[in-house]
CSV table of C-alpha atoms in Angstrom, one decimal:
chain,number,residue,atom,x,y,z
A,492,MET,CA,-15.1,-5.2,-18.3
A,493,LYS,CA,-16.0,-1.6,-17.5
A,494,GLN,CA,-14.1,1.4,-18.4
A,495,VAL,CA,-13.4,3.7,-15.4
A,496,SER,CA,-11.0,6.4,-16.6
A,497,GLU,CA,-9.3,7.8,-20.0
A,498,THR,CA,-6.5,10.4,-20.6
A,499,ARG,CA,-5.0,11.1,-23.7
A,500,CYS,CA,-0.9,10.7,-23.5
A,501,PHE,CA,2.0,10.9,-26.1
A,502,GLY,CA,-0.7,10.4,-29.0
A,503,GLY,CA,-2.1,7.3,-27.2
A,504,ARG,CA,-4.8,6.5,-24.5
A,505,GLN,CA,-4.1,5.9,-20.8
A,506,LEU,CA,-7.1,3.8,-20.0
A,507,ARG,CA,-8.2,2.2,-16.4
A,508,PHE,CA,-10.6,-0.9,-16.3
A,509,GLU,CA,-12.5,-2.6,-13.6
A,510,HIS,CA,-13.9,-6.2,-13.8
A,511,ASP,CA,-15.1,-9.4,-11.8
A,512,SER,CA,-12.3,-11.8,-11.8
A,513,GLU,CA,-13.4,-15.5,-11.6
A,514,VAL,CA,-9.4,-16.3,-10.5
A,515,LEU,CA,-9.4,-14.2,-7.4
A,516,ASN,CA,-13.1,-13.9,-6.7
A,517,CYS,CA,-13.5,-10.2,-6.2
A,518,ALA,CA,-13.4,-6.9,-8.4
A,519,MET,CA,-9.9,-6.2,-9.8
A,520,GLN,CA,-8.9,-2.7,-11.4
A,521,PHE,CA,-6.0,-2.6,-14.0
A,522,SER,CA,-4.4,0.1,-16.3
A,523,VAL,CA,-3.6,0.0,-20.1
A,524,PHE,CA,-1.5,2.4,-22.3
A,525,LEU,CA,-2.5,1.8,-25.8
A,526,PRO,CA,-0.1,3.6,-28.3
A,527,LEU,CA,-1.3,5.2,-31.3
A,528,ARG,CA,-0.4,2.6,-33.5
A,529,ALA,CA,-3.3,0.2,-31.8
A,530,GLU,CA,-5.9,2.6,-33.5
A,531,LYS,CA,-5.1,1.1,-36.7
A,532,SER,CA,-4.0,-2.5,-35.8
A,533,LYS,CA,-3.6,-4.8,-32.8
A,534,VAL,CA,-0.3,-4.3,-31.0
A,535,PRO,CA,1.8,-6.4,-29.0
A,536,ALA,CA,2.2,-5.8,-25.2
A,537,VAL,CA,4.4,-5.7,-21.8
A,538,TYR,CA,2.8,-6.6,-19.0
A,539,PHE,CA,4.3,-4.8,-16.1
A,540,LEU,CA,4.1,-6.4,-12.5
A,541,SER,CA,4.4,-3.7,-9.5
A,542,GLY,CA,6.2,-4.1,-6.0
A,543,LEU,CA,4.9,-4.1,-2.4
A,544,THR,CA,2.5,-1.5,-1.6
A,545,CYS,CA,1.6,-0.6,-5.3
A,546,THR,CA,-1.7,-0.7,-7.1
A,547,ASP,CA,-2.1,-0.6,-10.8
A,548,GLU,CA,-1.3,3.2,-10.9
A,549,ASN,CA,2.1,3.6,-9.5
A,550,PHE,CA,3.9,2.5,-13.0
A,551,SER,CA,1.4,4.3,-14.8
A,552,THR,CA,2.0,7.5,-13.2
A,553,LYS,CA,5.6,7.4,-12.2
A,554,ALA,CA,7.6,5.6,-14.7
A,555,GLY,CA,7.4,7.7,-17.6
A,556,ALA,CA,6.9,4.8,-19.9
A,557,GLN,CA,4.3,5.9,-22.3
A,558,ARG,CA,6.2,8.0,-24.6
A,559,VAL,CA,8.7,5.4,-25.6
A,560,ALA,CA,5.7,2.5,-25.8
A,561,THR,CA,3.9,5.1,-28.5
A,562,GLU,CA,7.1,5.7,-30.3
A,563,LEU,CA,7.5,1.5,-30.3
A,564,GLY,CA,3.7,0.6,-30.8
A,565,ILE,CA,3.6,-1.4,-27.6
A,566,ALA,CA,0.8,-1.6,-25.4
A,567,LEU,CA,1.2,-1.6,-21.4
A,568,ILE,CA,-0.9,-3.6,-19.2
A,569,VAL,CA,-0.3,-3.1,-15.3
A,570,PRO,CA,-2.4,-5.2,-13.3
A,571,ASP,CA,-3.0,-4.5,-9.7
A,572,THR,CA,-0.5,-6.6,-6.8
A,573,SER,CA,-3.2,-8.6,-4.9
A,574,PRO,CA,-7.0,-9.2,-4.7
A,575,ARG,CA,-9.0,-6.5,-3.4
A,576,GLY,CA,-12.1,-5.8,-1.5
A,577,ASP,CA,-13.9,-6.1,2.3
A,578,ASN,CA,-13.7,-9.8,2.0
A,579,VAL,CA,-10.3,-10.3,1.2
A,580,ALA,CA,-8.0,-11.7,3.7
A,581,ASP,CA,-5.3,-9.2,4.9
A,582,ASP,CA,-2.4,-9.2,7.4
A,583,PRO,CA,-4.0,-9.3,10.9
A,584,ASP,CA,-1.2,-6.7,11.8
A,585,GLY,CA,-1.6,-4.5,9.0
A,586,ALA,CA,1.7,-5.5,7.6
A,587,TYR,CA,2.9,-4.1,4.1
A,588,ASP,CA,4.7,-7.3,3.4
A,589,LEU,CA,1.7,-9.5,3.6
A,590,GLY,CA,-2.0,-9.6,2.3
A,591,LEU,CA,-3.7,-6.8,0.4
A,592,GLY,CA,-0.6,-5.3,-2.2
A,593,ALA,CA,1.6,-8.0,-1.4
A,594,GLY,CA,0.2,-10.9,-3.7
A,595,PHE,CA,3.6,-12.1,-4.5
A,596,TYR,CA,2.1,-13.6,-7.7
A,597,VAL,CA,1.7,-17.2,-6.3
A,598,ASN,CA,-1.6,-19.4,-6.1
A,599,ALA,CA,-1.8,-19.7,-2.5
A,600,THR,CA,-3.0,-23.1,-1.1
A,601,GLN,CA,-3.1,-22.4,2.6
A,602,GLU,CA,-6.3,-20.9,4.7
A,603,PRO,CA,-7.3,-17.7,4.6
A,604,TRP,CA,-5.5,-17.1,1.5
A,605,LYS,CA,-6.6,-19.8,-0.8
A,606,ASN,CA,-10.0,-18.6,-2.0
A,607,HIS,CA,-8.4,-15.0,-3.1
A,608,TYR,CA,-4.8,-14.8,-3.6
A,609,GLN,CA,-4.4,-16.8,-7.1
A,610,MET,CA,-2.2,-13.9,-8.4
A,611,TYR,CA,-0.3,-16.4,-10.6
A,612,ASP,CA,-3.1,-17.5,-12.4
A,613,TYR,CA,-4.6,-14.2,-12.7
A,614,ILE,CA,-1.7,-12.8,-14.4
A,615,VAL,CA,-0.9,-15.8,-16.8
A,616,LYS,CA,-4.4,-16.8,-18.1
A,617,GLU,CA,-7.4,-14.4,-16.9
A,618,LEU,CA,-6.0,-11.2,-17.9
A,619,PRO,CA,-4.4,-11.6,-20.8
A,620,LYS,CA,-7.6,-13.6,-22.3
A,621,LEU,CA,-9.6,-10.9,-21.4
A,622,VAL,CA,-7.6,-7.9,-22.8
A,623,GLU,CA,-6.4,-9.7,-26.0
A,624,ALA,CA,-10.5,-10.3,-26.4
A,625,GLU,CA,-11.6,-6.8,-25.5
A,626,LEU,CA,-8.7,-4.5,-26.6
A,627,PRO,CA,-6.6,-3.9,-29.8
A,628,ILE,CA,-4.0,-6.1,-28.3
A,629,ASN,CA,-2.7,-9.4,-29.8
A,630,ASP,CA,-1.2,-12.4,-28.6
A,631,LYS,CA,2.6,-11.3,-28.5
A,632,ARG,CA,3.4,-10.8,-24.9
A,633,ALA,CA,6.5,-9.6,-22.9
A,634,ILE,CA,6.8,-9.5,-19.1
A,635,ALA,CA,8.2,-7.2,-16.9
A,636,GLY,CA,8.6,-6.0,-13.0
A,637,HIS,CA,9.9,-4.0,-10.1
A,638,SER,CA,10.7,-5.8,-6.6
A,639,MET,CA,8.0,-8.1,-5.7
A,640,GLY,CA,6.6,-7.8,-9.3
A,641,GLY,CA,10.2,-8.3,-10.5
A,642,HIS,CA,10.0,-12.1,-8.9
A,643,GLY,CA,6.7,-12.2,-10.3
A,644,ALA,CA,7.8,-11.3,-13.9
A,645,LEU,CA,10.9,-13.7,-13.7
A,646,VAL,CA,8.8,-16.6,-12.3
A,647,ILE,CA,5.8,-16.4,-14.9
A,648,GLY,CA,8.2,-15.8,-17.8
A,649,LEU,CA,10.6,-19.0,-17.0
A,650,ARG,CA,7.8,-20.8,-16.2
A,651,ASN,CA,5.7,-20.1,-19.4
A,652,SER,CA,8.2,-19.7,-21.9
A,653,ASP,CA,5.8,-20.2,-24.8
A,654,ARG,CA,3.7,-17.7,-23.7
A,655,TYR,CA,6.2,-14.7,-23.7
A,656,SER,CA,9.1,-13.5,-25.7
A,657,SER,CA,11.3,-11.8,-23.3
A,658,ILE,CA,11.6,-10.9,-19.6
A,659,SER,CA,13.0,-8.2,-17.9
A,660,ALA,CA,12.9,-6.7,-14.0
A,661,PHE,CA,14.0,-3.8,-11.8
A,662,SER,CA,15.2,-4.7,-8.5
A,663,PRO,CA,13.9,-8.0,-8.5
A,664,ILE,CA,13.6,-10.6,-5.3
A,665,THR,CA,15.6,-13.2,-7.3
A,666,ASN,CA,15.9,-15.6,-4.6
A,667,PRO,CA,12.8,-15.7,-2.3
A,668,THR,CA,13.3,-19.0,-0.9
A,669,GLN,CA,16.3,-17.4,0.7
A,670,CYS,CA,14.9,-13.7,2.1
A,671,PRO,CA,13.0,-12.6,4.8
A,672,TRP,CA,10.2,-11.1,2.3
A,673,GLY,CA,9.6,-14.6,0.6
A,674,GLU,CA,10.1,-16.6,3.6
A,675,LYS,CA,7.2,-14.9,5.0
A,676,ALA,CA,4.8,-14.7,2.1
A,677,PHE,CA,5.6,-18.3,1.2
A,678,SER,CA,5.1,-19.4,4.6
A,679,ALA,CA,1.5,-17.6,4.9
A,680,TYR,CA,0.4,-18.5,1.0
A,681,LEU,CA,2.1,-21.8,0.5
A,682,GLY,CA,2.8,-23.5,4.0
A,683,ASP,CA,5.4,-24.8,5.5
A,684,ASP,CA,6.7,-27.4,2.4
A,685,ARG,CA,9.6,-25.5,1.1
A,686,GLU,CA,10.3,-27.8,-1.6
A,687,GLN,CA,6.7,-26.5,-2.8
A,688,TRP,CA,8.3,-22.7,-2.6
A,689,LYS,CA,10.8,-23.6,-5.5
A,690,GLN,CA,8.4,-23.2,-8.0
A,691,TYR,CA,8.0,-19.5,-7.2
A,692,ASP,CA,11.7,-18.8,-6.8
A,693,ALA,CA,13.5,-17.7,-10.1
A,694,VAL,CA,16.7,-19.1,-9.3
A,695,GLU,CA,15.5,-22.4,-8.2
A,696,ILE,CA,13.8,-22.7,-11.5
A,697,ILE,CA,16.9,-21.9,-13.7
A,698,LYS,CA,18.9,-24.2,-11.3
A,699,SER,CA,16.4,-26.8,-12.1
A,700,LYS,CA,14.9,-26.2,-15.7
A,701,GLY,CA,17.2,-24.0,-17.4
A,702,GLN,CA,16.4,-20.6,-18.9
A,703,THR,CA,15.5,-20.1,-22.6
A,704,LEU,CA,13.7,-16.7,-22.9
A,705,PRO,CA,15.9,-13.5,-23.0
A,706,ILE,CA,16.7,-11.6,-19.6
A,707,ARG,CA,17.3,-8.3,-18.7
A,708,VAL,CA,17.7,-7.0,-15.0
A,709,ASP,CA,18.3,-3.6,-13.7
A,710,GLN,CA,19.5,-3.1,-10.1
A,711,GLY,CA,20.8,-0.2,-8.6
A,712,LEU,CA,23.9,-0.6,-5.9
A,713,ALA,CA,22.4,2.2,-3.8
A,714,ASP,CA,19.1,0.1,-3.2
A,715,GLY,CA,18.6,0.0,0.7
A,716,PHE,CA,17.0,-3.9,0.1
A,717,LEU,CA,20.1,-5.3,-1.9
A,718,GLU,CA,21.5,-7.6,0.2
A,719,GLU,CA,19.0,-8.9,2.5
A,720,GLN,CA,16.1,-9.2,0.2
A,721,LEU,CA,17.0,-8.9,-3.7
A,722,LYS,CA,20.3,-11.1,-3.9
A,723,PRO,CA,21.3,-10.3,-7.6
A,724,GLU,CA,24.3,-12.0,-7.5
A,725,ASN,CA,22.3,-15.5,-6.9
A,726,LEU,CA,20.6,-14.4,-10.1
A,727,LYS,CA,23.8,-13.8,-11.7
A,728,GLU,CA,25.4,-16.9,-11.1
A,729,ALA,CA,22.3,-18.9,-12.0
A,730,ILE,CA,22.0,-17.5,-15.2
A,731,ALA,CA,25.8,-17.8,-15.9
A,732,GLU,CA,25.5,-21.7,-15.5
A,733,VAL,CA,23.0,-22.4,-18.3
A,734,GLU,CA,22.9,-21.5,-21.9
A,735,GLY,CA,20.0,-19.2,-22.1
A,736,GLY,CA,22.1,-16.2,-21.3
A,737,GLY,CA,20.8,-12.9,-19.8
A,738,THR,CA,22.2,-9.6,-18.4
A,739,VAL,CA,22.0,-8.4,-14.9
A,740,HIS,CA,23.0,-4.5,-14.8
A,741,LEU,CA,24.6,-2.5,-11.8
A,742,HIS,CA,23.8,0.9,-11.6
A,743,ASP,CA,26.0,3.1,-9.3
A,744,GLY,CA,23.9,5.3,-7.4
A,745,TYR,CA,20.6,4.1,-8.0
A,746,ASP,CA,18.1,3.2,-5.3
A,747,HIS,CA,14.8,0.9,-5.0
A,748,SER,CA,12.4,3.9,-6.3
A,749,TYR,CA,10.6,5.0,-9.6
A,750,TYR,CA,13.3,7.5,-10.0
A,751,PHE,CA,15.4,4.4,-10.9
A,752,ILE,CA,12.6,3.0,-12.8
A,753,SER,CA,12.3,6.2,-14.8
A,754,SER,CA,15.9,5.9,-15.7
A,755,PHE,CA,16.0,2.8,-17.3
A,756,ILE,CA,12.2,2.0,-18.4
A,757,GLU,CA,13.4,2.9,-21.9
A,758,ALA,CA,16.0,0.5,-22.1
A,759,GLN,CA,13.9,-2.0,-21.0
A,760,LEU,CA,11.0,-1.3,-23.5
A,761,ARG,CA,13.6,-1.6,-26.3
A,762,PHE,CA,15.0,-4.6,-25.5
A,763,HIS,CA,11.5,-6.1,-25.6
A,764,ALA,CA,10.7,-4.5,-28.7
A,765,LYS,CA,13.5,-6.4,-30.1
A,766,TYR,CA,12.0,-10.0,-29.5
A,767,LEU,CA,7.9,-8.4,-29.7
A,768,ASN,CA,8.7,-7.6,-33.1
A,769,ALA,CA,10.8,-10.0,-34.4
């Protein structure tokens, strides 16, 4: 694990690292914010999964999360959104919603994707093991994300309730088996068997297995992807039918951008702090 950069921020340290991923078979970069408290003791962490076309730097530079994170004593771990490198498969047409920058947080089973696109295992297993061994971060974890990353956070949290304390998402792709983004990605990465897709669909997971972790979702009502791609009403209905609970907060006038994320990131971090520090 090689440190690429370091910047002082709100008393803490904004860091960027590079490492060779055994799961993804390529070099990966990720960003970490360590609050001031991490200089004296190990701290819990929120893992934030970013959306289509993003890298690990979008959230770190645009969300404005470090001020609240250092107040709460929470680290922020921000991975990249896909494997990277000259030998990593990409969409042949250069589309933004498949291939590089669009890993969808699944374990691909199809060629030419399966050799590198194992983002689910990278987020759940390899990255936490690495940062918890090398940095002053303990094993208390929460997971959050935006758009494609909101989908990833919901799926990973729901499927691994023993590893996370809480889940949150901004503008998540809630029901990817029923929207164009999800259908395109899942067809490529997972093949034509739609039953296999359901293991990476938050709505389907809740319907079949229930839900135990606390969930907070924030969705802007001026989001241009709202009806066709995101379908928050499907998630809201699924949550309402089980005993685990969860809230979907709808916000008038807000869109899909980091202006929206920066407006409500404090609320999400304080939500996670209740459970990380319980």
